[in-house]
Coordinates of C-alpha atoms and ligand atoms in Angstrom, one line a residue:
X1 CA 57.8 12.3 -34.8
X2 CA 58.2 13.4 -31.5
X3 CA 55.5 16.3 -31.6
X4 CA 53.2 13.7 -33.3
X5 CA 53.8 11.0 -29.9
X6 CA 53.5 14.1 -27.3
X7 CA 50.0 14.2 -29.0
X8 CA 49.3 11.2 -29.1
X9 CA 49.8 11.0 -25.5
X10 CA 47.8 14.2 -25.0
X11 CA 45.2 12.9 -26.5
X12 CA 45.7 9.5 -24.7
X13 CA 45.5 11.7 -21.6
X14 CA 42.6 13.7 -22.7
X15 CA 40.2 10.8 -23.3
X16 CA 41.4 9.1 -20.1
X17 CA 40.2 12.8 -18.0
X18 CA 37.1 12.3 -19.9
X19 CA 36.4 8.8 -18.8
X20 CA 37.4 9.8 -15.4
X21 CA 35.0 12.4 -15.0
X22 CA 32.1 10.5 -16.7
X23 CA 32.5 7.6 -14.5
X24 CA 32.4 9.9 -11.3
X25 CA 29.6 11.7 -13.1
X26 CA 27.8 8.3 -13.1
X27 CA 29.5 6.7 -10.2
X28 CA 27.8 9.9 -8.5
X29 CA 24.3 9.4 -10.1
X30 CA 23.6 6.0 -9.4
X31 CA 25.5 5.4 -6.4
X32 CA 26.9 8.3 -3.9
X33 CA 23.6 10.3 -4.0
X34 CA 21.1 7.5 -3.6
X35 CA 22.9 6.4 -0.7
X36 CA 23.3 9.7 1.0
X37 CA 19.3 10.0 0.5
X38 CA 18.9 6.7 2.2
X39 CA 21.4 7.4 5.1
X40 CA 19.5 10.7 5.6
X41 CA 16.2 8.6 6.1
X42 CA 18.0 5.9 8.0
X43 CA 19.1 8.7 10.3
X44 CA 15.2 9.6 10.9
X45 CA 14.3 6.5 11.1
X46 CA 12.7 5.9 7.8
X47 CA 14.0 2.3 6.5
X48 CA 12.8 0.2 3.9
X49 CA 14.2 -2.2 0.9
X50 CA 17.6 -1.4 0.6
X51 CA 18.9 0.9 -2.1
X52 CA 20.4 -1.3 -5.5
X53 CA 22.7 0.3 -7.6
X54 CA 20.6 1.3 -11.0
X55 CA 17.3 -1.2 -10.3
X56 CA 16.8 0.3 -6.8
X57 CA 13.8 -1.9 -5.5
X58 CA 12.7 -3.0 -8.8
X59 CA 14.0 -6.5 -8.3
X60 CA 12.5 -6.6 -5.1
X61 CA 9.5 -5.3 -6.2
X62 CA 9.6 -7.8 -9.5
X63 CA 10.0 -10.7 -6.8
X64 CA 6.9 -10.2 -4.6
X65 CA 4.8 -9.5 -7.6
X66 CA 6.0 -12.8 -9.4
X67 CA 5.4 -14.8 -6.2
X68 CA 1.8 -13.4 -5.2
X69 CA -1.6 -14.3 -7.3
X70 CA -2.9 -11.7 -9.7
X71 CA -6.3 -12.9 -8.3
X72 CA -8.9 -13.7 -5.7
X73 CA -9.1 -17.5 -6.2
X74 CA -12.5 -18.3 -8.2
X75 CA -14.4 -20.7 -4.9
X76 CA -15.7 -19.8 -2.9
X77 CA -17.7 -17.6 -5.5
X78 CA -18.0 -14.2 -4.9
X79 CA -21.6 -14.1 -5.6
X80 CA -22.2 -16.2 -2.5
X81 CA -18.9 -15.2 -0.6
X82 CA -18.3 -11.7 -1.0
X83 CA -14.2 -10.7 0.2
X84 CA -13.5 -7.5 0.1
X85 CA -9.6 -7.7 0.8
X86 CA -8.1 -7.8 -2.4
X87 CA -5.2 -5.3 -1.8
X88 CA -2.4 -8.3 -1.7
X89 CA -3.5 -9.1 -5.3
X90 CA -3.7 -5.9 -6.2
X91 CA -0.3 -4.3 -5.0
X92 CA 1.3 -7.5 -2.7
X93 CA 4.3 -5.0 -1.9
X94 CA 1.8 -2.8 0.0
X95 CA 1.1 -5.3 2.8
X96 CA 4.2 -7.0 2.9
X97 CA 6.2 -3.7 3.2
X98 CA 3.9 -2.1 5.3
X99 CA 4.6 -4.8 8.1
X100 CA 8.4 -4.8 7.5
X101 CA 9.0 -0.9 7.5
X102 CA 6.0 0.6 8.8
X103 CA 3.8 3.5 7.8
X104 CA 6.4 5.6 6.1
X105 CA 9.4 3.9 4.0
X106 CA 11.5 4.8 1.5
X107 CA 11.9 2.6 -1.8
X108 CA 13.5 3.2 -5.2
X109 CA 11.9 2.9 -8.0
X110 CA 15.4 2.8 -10.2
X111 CA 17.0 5.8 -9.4
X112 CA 14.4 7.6 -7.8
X113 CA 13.6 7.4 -4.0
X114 CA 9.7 7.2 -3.4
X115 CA 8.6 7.9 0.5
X116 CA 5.4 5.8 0.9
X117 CA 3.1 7.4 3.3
X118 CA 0.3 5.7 4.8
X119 CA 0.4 7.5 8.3
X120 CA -3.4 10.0 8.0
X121 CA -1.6 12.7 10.7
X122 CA 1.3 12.9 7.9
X123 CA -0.7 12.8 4.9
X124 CA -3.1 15.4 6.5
X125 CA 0.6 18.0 7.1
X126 CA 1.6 17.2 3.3
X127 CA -1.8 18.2 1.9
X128 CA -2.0 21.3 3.8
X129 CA 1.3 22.6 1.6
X130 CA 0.4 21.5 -1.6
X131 CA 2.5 24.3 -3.4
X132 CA 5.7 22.7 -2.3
X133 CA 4.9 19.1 -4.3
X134 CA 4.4 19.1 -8.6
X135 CA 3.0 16.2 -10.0
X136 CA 4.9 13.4 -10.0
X137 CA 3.9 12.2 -14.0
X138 CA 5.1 8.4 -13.6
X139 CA 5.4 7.9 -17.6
X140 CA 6.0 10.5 -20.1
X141 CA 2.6 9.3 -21.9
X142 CA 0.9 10.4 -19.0
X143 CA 1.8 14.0 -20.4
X144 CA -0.1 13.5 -23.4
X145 CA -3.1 12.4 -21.4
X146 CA -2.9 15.9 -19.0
X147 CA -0.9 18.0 -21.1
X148 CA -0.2 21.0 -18.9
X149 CA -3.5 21.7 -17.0
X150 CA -4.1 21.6 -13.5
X151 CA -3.5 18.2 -12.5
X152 CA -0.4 18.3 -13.9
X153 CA 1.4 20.9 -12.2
X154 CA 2.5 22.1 -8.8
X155 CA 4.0 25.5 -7.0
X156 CA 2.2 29.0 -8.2
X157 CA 1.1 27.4 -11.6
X158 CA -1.2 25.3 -9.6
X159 CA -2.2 27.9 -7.6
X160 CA -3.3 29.9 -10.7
X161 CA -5.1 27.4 -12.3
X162 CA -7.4 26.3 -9.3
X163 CA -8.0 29.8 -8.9
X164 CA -9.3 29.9 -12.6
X165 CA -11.3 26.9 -12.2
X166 CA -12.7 26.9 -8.7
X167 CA -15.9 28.8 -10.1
X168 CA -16.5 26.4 -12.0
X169 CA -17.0 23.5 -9.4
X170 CA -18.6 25.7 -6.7
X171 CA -22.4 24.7 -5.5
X172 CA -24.1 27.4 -6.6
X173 CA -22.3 27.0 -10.3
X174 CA -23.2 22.7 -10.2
X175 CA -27.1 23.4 -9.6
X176 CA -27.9 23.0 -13.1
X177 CA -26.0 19.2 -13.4
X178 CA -28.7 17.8 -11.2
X179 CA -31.0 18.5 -14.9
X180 CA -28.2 17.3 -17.5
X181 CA -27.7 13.6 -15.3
X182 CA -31.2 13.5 -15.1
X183 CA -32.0 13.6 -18.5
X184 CA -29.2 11.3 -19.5
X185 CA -30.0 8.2 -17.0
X186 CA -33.6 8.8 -17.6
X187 CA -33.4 8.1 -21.4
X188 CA -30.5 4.9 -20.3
X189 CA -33.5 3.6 -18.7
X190 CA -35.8 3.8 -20.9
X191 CA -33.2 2.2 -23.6
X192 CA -32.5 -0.5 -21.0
X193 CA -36.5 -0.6 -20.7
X194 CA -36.4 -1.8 -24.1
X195 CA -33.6 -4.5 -24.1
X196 CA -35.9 -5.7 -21.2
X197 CA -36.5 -9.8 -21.9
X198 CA -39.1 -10.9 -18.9
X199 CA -38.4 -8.0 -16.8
X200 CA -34.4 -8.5 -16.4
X201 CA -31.7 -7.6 -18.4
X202 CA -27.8 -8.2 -17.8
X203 CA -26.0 -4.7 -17.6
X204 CA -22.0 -4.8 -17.8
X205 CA -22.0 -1.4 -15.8
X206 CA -18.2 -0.3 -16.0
X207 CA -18.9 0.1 -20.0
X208 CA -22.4 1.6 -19.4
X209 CA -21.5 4.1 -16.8
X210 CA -18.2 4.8 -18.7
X211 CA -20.2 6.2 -22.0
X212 CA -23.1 7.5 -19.4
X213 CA -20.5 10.1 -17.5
X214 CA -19.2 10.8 -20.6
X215 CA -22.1 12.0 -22.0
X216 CA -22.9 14.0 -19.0
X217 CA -19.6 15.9 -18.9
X218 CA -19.8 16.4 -22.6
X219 CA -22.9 18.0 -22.3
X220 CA -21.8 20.1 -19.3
X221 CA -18.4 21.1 -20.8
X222 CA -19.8 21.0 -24.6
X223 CA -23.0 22.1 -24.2
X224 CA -24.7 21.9 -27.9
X225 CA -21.6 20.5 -29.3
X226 CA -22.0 17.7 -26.6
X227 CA -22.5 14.7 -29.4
X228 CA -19.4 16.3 -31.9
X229 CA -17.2 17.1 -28.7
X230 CA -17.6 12.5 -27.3
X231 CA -15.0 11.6 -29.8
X232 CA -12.7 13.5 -28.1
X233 CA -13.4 12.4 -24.9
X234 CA -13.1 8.5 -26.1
X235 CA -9.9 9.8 -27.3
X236 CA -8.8 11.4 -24.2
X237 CA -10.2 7.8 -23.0
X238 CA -8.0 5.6 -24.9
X239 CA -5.4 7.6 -24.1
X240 CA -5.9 7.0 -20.2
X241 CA -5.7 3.1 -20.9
X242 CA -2.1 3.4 -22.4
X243 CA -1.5 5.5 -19.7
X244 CA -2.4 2.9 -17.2
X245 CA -0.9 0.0 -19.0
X246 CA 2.7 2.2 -18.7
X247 CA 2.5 3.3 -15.1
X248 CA 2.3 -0.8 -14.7
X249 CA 5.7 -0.8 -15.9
X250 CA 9.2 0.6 -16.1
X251 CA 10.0 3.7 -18.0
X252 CA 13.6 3.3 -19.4
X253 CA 14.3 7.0 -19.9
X254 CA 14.5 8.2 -23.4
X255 CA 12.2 5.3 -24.7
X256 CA 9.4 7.2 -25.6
X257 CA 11.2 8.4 -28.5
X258 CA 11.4 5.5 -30.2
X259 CA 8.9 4.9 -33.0
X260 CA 6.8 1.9 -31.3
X261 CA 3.3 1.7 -32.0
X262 CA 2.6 2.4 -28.6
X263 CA 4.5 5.7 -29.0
X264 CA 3.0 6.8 -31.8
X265 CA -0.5 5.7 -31.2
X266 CA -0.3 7.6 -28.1
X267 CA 0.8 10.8 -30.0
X268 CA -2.2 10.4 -32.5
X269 CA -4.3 10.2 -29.7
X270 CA -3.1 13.2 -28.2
X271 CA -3.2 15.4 -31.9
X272 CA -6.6 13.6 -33.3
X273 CA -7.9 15.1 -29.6
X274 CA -6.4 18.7 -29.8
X275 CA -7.3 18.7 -34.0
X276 CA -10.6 18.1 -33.3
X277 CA -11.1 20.5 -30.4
X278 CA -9.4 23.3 -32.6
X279 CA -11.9 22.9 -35.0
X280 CA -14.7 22.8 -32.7
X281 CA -13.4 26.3 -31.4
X282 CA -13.3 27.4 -34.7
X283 CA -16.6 26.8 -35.5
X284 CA -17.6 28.7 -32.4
X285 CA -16.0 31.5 -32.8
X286 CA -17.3 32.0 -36.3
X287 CA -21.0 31.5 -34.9
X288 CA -20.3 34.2 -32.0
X289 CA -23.0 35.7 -30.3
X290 CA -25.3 33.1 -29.8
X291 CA -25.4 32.6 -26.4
X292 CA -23.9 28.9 -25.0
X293 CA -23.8 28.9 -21.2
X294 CA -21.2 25.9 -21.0
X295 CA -18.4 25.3 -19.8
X296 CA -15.9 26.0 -22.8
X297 CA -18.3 29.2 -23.9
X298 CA -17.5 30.5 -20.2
X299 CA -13.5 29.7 -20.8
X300 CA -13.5 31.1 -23.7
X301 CA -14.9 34.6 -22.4
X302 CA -12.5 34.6 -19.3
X303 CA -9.7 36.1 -22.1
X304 CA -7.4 35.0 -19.4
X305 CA -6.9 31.3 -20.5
X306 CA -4.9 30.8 -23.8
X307 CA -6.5 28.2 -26.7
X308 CA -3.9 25.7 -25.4
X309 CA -4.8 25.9 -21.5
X310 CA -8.6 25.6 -22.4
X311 CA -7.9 22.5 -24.7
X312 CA -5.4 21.2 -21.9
X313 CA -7.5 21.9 -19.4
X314 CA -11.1 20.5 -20.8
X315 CA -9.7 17.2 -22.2
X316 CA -8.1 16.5 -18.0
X317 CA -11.6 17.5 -17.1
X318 CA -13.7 15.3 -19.1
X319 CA -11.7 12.1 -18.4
X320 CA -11.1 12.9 -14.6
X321 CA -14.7 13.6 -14.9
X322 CA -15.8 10.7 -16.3
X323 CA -13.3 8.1 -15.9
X324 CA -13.6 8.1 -11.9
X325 CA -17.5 8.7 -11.4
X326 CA -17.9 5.9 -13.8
X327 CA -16.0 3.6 -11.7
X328 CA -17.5 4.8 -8.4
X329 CA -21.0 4.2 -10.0
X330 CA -19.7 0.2 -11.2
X331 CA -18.3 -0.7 -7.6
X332 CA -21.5 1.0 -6.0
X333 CA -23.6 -1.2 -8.2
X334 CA -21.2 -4.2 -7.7
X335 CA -21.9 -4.3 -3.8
X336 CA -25.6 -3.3 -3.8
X337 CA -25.7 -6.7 -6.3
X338 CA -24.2 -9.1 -3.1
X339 CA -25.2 -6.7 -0.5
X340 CA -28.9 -7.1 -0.6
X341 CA -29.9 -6.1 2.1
X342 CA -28.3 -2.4 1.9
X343 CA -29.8 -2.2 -1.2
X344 CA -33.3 -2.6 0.2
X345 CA -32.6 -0.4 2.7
X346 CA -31.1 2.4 0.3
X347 CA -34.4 1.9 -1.7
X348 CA -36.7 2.3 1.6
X349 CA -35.0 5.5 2.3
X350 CA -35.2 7.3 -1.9
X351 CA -38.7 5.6 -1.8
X352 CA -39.3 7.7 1.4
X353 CA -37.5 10.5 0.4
X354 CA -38.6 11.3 -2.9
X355 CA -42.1 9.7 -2.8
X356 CA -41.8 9.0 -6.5
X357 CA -40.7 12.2 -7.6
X358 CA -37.8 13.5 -9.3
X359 CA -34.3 14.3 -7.0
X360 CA -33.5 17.6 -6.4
X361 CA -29.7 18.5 -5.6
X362 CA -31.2 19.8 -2.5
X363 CA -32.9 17.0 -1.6
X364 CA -29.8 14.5 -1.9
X365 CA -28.5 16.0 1.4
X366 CA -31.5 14.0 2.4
X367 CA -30.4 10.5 1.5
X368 CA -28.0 9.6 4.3
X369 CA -28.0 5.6 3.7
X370 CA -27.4 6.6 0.0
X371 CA -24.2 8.4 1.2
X372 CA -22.8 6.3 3.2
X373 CA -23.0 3.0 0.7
X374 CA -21.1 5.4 -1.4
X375 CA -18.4 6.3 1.2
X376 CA -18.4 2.5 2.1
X377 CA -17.8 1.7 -1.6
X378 CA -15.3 4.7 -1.8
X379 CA -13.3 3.3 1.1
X380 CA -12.9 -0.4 -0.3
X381 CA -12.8 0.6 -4.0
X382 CA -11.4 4.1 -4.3
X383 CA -11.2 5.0 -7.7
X384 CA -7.8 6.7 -7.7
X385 CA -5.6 4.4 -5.8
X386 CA -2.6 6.2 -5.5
X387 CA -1.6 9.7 -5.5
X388 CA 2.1 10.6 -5.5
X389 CA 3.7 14.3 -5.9
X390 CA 7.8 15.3 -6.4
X391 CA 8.9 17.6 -3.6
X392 CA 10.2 21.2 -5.3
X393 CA 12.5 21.7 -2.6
X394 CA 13.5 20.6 0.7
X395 CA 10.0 20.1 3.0
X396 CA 9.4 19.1 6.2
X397 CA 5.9 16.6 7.1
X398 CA 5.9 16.5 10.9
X399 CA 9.3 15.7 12.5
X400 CA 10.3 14.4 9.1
X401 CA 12.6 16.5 6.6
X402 CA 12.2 15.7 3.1
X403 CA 15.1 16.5 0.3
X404 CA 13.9 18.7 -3.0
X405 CA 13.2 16.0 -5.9
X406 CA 11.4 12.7 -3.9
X407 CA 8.7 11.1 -4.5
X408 CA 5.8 11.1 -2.2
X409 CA 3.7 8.2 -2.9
X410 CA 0.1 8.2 -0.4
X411 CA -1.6 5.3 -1.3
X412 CA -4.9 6.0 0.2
X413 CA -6.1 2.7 -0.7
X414 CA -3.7 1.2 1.8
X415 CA -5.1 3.6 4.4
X416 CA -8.7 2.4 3.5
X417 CA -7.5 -1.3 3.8
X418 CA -5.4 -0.4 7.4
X419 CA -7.0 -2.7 10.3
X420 CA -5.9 0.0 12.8
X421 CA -8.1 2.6 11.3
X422 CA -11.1 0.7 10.8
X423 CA -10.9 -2.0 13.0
X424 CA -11.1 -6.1 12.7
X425 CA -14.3 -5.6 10.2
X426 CA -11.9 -3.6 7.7
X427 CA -12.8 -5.4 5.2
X428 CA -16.6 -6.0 5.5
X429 CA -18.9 -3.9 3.2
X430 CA -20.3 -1.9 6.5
X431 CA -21.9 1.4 5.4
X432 CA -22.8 1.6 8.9
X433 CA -19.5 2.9 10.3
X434 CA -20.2 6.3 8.7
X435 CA -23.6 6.4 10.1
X436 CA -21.9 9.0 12.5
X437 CA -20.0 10.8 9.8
X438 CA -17.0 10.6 8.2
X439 CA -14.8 11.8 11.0
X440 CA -16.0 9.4 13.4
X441 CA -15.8 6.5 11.3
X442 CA -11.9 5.9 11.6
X443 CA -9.6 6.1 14.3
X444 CA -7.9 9.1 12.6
X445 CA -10.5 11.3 11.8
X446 CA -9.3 11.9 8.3
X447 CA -8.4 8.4 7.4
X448 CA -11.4 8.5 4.6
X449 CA -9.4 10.0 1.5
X450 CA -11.0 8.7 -1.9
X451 CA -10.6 12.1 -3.3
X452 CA -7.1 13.6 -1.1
X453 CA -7.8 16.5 1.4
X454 CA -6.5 20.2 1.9
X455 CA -6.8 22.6 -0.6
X456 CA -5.4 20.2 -3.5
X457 CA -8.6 18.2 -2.9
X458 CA -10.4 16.8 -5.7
X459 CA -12.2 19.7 -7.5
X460 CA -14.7 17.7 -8.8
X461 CA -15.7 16.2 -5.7
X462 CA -19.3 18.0 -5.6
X463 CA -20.2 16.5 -9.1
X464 CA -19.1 13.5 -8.5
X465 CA -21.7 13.1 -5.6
X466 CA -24.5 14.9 -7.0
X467 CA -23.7 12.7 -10.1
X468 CA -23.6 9.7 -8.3
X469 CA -26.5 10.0 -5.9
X470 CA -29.2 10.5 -9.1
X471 CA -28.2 8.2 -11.1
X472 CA -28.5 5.2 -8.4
X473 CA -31.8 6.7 -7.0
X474 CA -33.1 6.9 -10.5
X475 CA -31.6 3.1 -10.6
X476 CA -32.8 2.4 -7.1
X477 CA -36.7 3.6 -8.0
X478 CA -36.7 1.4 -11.1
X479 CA -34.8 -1.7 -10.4
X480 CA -33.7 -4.2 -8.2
X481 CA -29.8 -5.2 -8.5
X482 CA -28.4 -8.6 -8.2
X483 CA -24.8 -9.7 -9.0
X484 CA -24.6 -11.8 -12.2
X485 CA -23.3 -15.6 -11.8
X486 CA -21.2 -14.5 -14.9
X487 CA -19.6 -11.7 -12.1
X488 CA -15.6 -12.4 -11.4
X489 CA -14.3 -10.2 -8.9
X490 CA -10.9 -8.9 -10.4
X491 CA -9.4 -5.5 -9.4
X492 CA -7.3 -4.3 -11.6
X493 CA -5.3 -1.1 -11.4
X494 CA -3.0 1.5 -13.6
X495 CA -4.0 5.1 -12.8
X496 CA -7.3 3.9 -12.0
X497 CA -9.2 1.0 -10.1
X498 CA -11.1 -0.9 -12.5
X499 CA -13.2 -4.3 -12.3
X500 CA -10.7 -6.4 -14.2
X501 CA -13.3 -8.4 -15.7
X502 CA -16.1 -6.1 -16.4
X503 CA -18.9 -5.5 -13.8
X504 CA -22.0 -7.7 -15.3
X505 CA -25.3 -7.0 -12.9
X506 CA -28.6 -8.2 -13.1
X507 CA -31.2 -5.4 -13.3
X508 CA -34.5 -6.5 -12.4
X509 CA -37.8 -4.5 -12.6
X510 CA -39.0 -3.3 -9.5
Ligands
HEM18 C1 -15.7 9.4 -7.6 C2 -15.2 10.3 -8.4 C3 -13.8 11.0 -8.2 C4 -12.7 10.6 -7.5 C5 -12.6 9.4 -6.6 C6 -11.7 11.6 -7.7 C7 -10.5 11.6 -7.1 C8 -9.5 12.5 -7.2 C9 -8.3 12.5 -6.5 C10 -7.8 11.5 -5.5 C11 -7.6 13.7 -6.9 C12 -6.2 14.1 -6.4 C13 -5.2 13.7 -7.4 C14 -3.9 14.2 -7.1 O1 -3.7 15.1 -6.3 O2 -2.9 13.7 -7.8 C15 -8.5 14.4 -7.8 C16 -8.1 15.6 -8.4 C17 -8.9 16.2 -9.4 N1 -10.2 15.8 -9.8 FE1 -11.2 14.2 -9.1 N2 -12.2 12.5 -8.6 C18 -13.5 12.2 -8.9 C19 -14.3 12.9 -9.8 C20 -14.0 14.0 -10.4 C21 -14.8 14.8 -11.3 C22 -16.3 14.4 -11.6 C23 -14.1 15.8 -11.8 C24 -14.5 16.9 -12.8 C25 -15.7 17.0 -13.3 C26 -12.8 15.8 -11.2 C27 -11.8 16.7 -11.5 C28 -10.6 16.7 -10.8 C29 -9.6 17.7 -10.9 C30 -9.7 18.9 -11.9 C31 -8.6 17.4 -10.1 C32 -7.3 18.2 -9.9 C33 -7.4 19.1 -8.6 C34 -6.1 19.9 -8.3 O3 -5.0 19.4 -8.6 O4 -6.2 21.0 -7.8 N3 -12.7 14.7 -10.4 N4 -9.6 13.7 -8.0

């Protein structure tokens, strides 16, 4: 009897150790080391919303979002009023903690801090070190949309793969795009030609210039598999939307093993994708030695990339590829619509340039009003909003020492939107201000960021402009561009910034 209550009370003991040590373990986690993190910013001078135990700045964050508008009000119409300052409908905490805190604070999105930096001479220090940061991946689904390729990682693994791909993206290498978008916008034209009732014809361009860039970088990556290899981008495509729609909200860790249908439709997504690209391999490598000078054909004969990094790799590519341009292309067209008179002025200048002909990616260096509507439209409508990377270990940005594990959110569009860079007209549509180049059109010269700097810069950056530049001079020779009265100016944004509403422009023939 007495053995039996000394283990009773051994036992008693035991599970009372174990709660002990589990509540410190927790007590720990969600308390003692977020607020040493915050002290150790307080003590730099960094402040922001305070730390709350387990939501961190959720609350705060769910507040400010329930009290501002989702959108620009509909009068004055945009058609007749264009207002380009949209960023306190699109994130209202941006503005509002910007003014409280400055341009570096720290928040906490639940657990996790997140330093939001919107100060160019710090963002220009943490680009310069980019194998100190990984990816911060915001959702688990955003894994299945990147698996493990380039944009995914960080430290030497990044290193490695930009080394890989680098050849890929040079000049030299992207001379033969300026045929593939050539050929692909001249036969949307001739389809759109067609559709033509009494010279006019309503395009919704965020759709059209979504399957346009696809086809392009199927063709570039897929060469003669370009029409087989599309279902797998508007795979990868799909899969970018869930991705967005979960970055909008908060991950509760270990959800994403539950069997919603939004968990498994994204895991269909992500096996249909790889399935199909398998196969396509396969069938490659059983027609070997007929010669394909793509993009997957030159993977495949590196010999230094396995079957998974090419398949990881080549899906991030095509919707980064795609995805982005596409947008840039819809916000260009967008503007030209209410800003007439840059359009005619951009028309003047192809007309000049090109004298009817054909563009050359030589020739594009040529087009300077062309290139700076597109930085304008960059600046006010970057397509990638937000970039945020993890420290790997304890880093230091300036005067300013950052612990291993925190997010480091830039979002560039709040640098874009910042009245001290750009001055009072920050949010007129001004192409002008870049007249001098890019450096002199800020107060920082590196204040312009739509696709990051250093050497973690966009890689695709080259395409993207020689993409963009044909396909609105080919637009530019053929049509004139005016915004539709159906038109309702609503930004939305997940990983991406779309038109919330579609993009619908009138295309006239010239
Ligand atoms: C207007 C079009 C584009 C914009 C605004 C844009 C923007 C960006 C931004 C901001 C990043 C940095 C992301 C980060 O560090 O988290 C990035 C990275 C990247 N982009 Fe783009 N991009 C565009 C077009 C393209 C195109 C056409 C391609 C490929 C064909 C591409 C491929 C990539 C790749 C591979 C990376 C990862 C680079 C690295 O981590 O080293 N992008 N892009």
């Amino acid at each position: 009897m007495k053995v039996a209550m000394q283990m009773g009370s051994l036992i008693y003991c035991g599970l009372a150790l174990l709660l002990f040590y589990m509540m410190e373990k927790l007590l720990v986690l969600v308390w003692w080391k977020p607020t040493e993190i915050q002290k150790h910013f307080r003590k730099q001078g960094i402040y922001g919303p305070l730390y709350r135990p387990v939501l961190g700045s959720l609350a705060e964050l769910g507040k400010i979002y329930g009290q501002a508008p989702s959108a620009p009000p509909p009068q004055p119409p945009f058609q007749s009023h264009p207002c380009h300052s949209f960023l306190r409908y699109v994130f209202p905490h941006l503005p509002i903690w910007r003014e409280n805190y400055g341009s570096v604070y720290l928040y906490w999105y639940g657990r996790s801090p997140r330093l939001s930096i919107t100060d160019p001479e710090l963002i220009k220090e943490m680009t310069m070190n980019p194998r100190r940061y990984t990816q911060s991946i915001q959702h688990p689904v955003v894994h299945l949309l990147l698996g493990k390729s380039i944009i995914a990682v960080g430290g030497e693994t990044w290193a490695t793969q930009r080394r890989l791909l680098n050849p890929f993206f040079l000049m030299e290498t992207l001379k033969g795009l300026s045929g593939v978008v050539l050929s692909a916008i001249e036969e949307r034209i001739e389809r759109w030609n067609d559709l033509m009732e009494s010279n006019k014809l309503e395009i919704e361009v965020h759709k059209e210039f979504e399957s346009l860039a696809q086809c392009i970088i199927a063709k570039v990556i897929f060469g003669n598999d370009a029409e087989e290899s599309l279902p797998i981008i508007q795979l990868q495509s799909q899969q970018a939307a869930l991705s967005s729609q979960a970055v909008r909200t908060f991950y509760i860790p270990g959800s994403r093993f539950l069997p919603t249908s939004f968990n498994r439709r994204s895991k269909w997504l992500r096996q249909d994708a790889e399935r199909r690209f398998n196969e396509l391999i396969d069938r490659r490598e059983w027609r070997e030695g007929q010669k394909e000078e793509d993009w997957l054909s030159l993977m495949l004969s590196l010999k230094t990339m396995s079957r998974q990094q090419i398949i990881d790799e080549c899906c991030t590519i095509a919707i980064a590829g795609s995805e982005s341009t596409n947008l840039l292309l819809a916000w260009a067209c967008v503007l030209l619509g209410v800003h007439t008179e840059w359009q005619d002025r951009a028309r003047e200048e192809v007309h000049h340039v090109l004298k009817g002909s054909r563009p050359t990616t030589e020739i594009l260096s040529q087009l300077k009003t062309l290139n700076m509507i597109i930085n304008e439209t960059l600046r006010l409508y970057p397509p990638v909003p937000f970039v945020m990377k993890k420290t790997e270990e304890e880093t230091k940005i300036g005067n300013l020492i950052i612990p291993a594990g925190v997010d480091v959110e830039v979002p560039l569009i709040a640098v874009h939107h910042d009245r001290n860079q750009w001055g009072d007209d920050v949010y007129r549509f001004n192409p002008g201000r870049f007249a001098e180049g890019i450096s002199k059109a800020s107060k920082h010269p590196m204040a312009f960021m739509p696709f990051m700097q250093g050497p973690r810069i966009c890689l695709g950056m080259n395409f993207a402009m020689i993409e963009a530049k044909i396909v609105l001079t080919m637009i530019l020779q053929k049509f004139t561009l005016a915004i539709s009265p159906r038109y309702k100016h609503e930004p939305v944004c997940g990983l991406t910034m779309k038109p919330g509403k579609g993009a619908h422009v009138m295309f006239h023939k010239v």
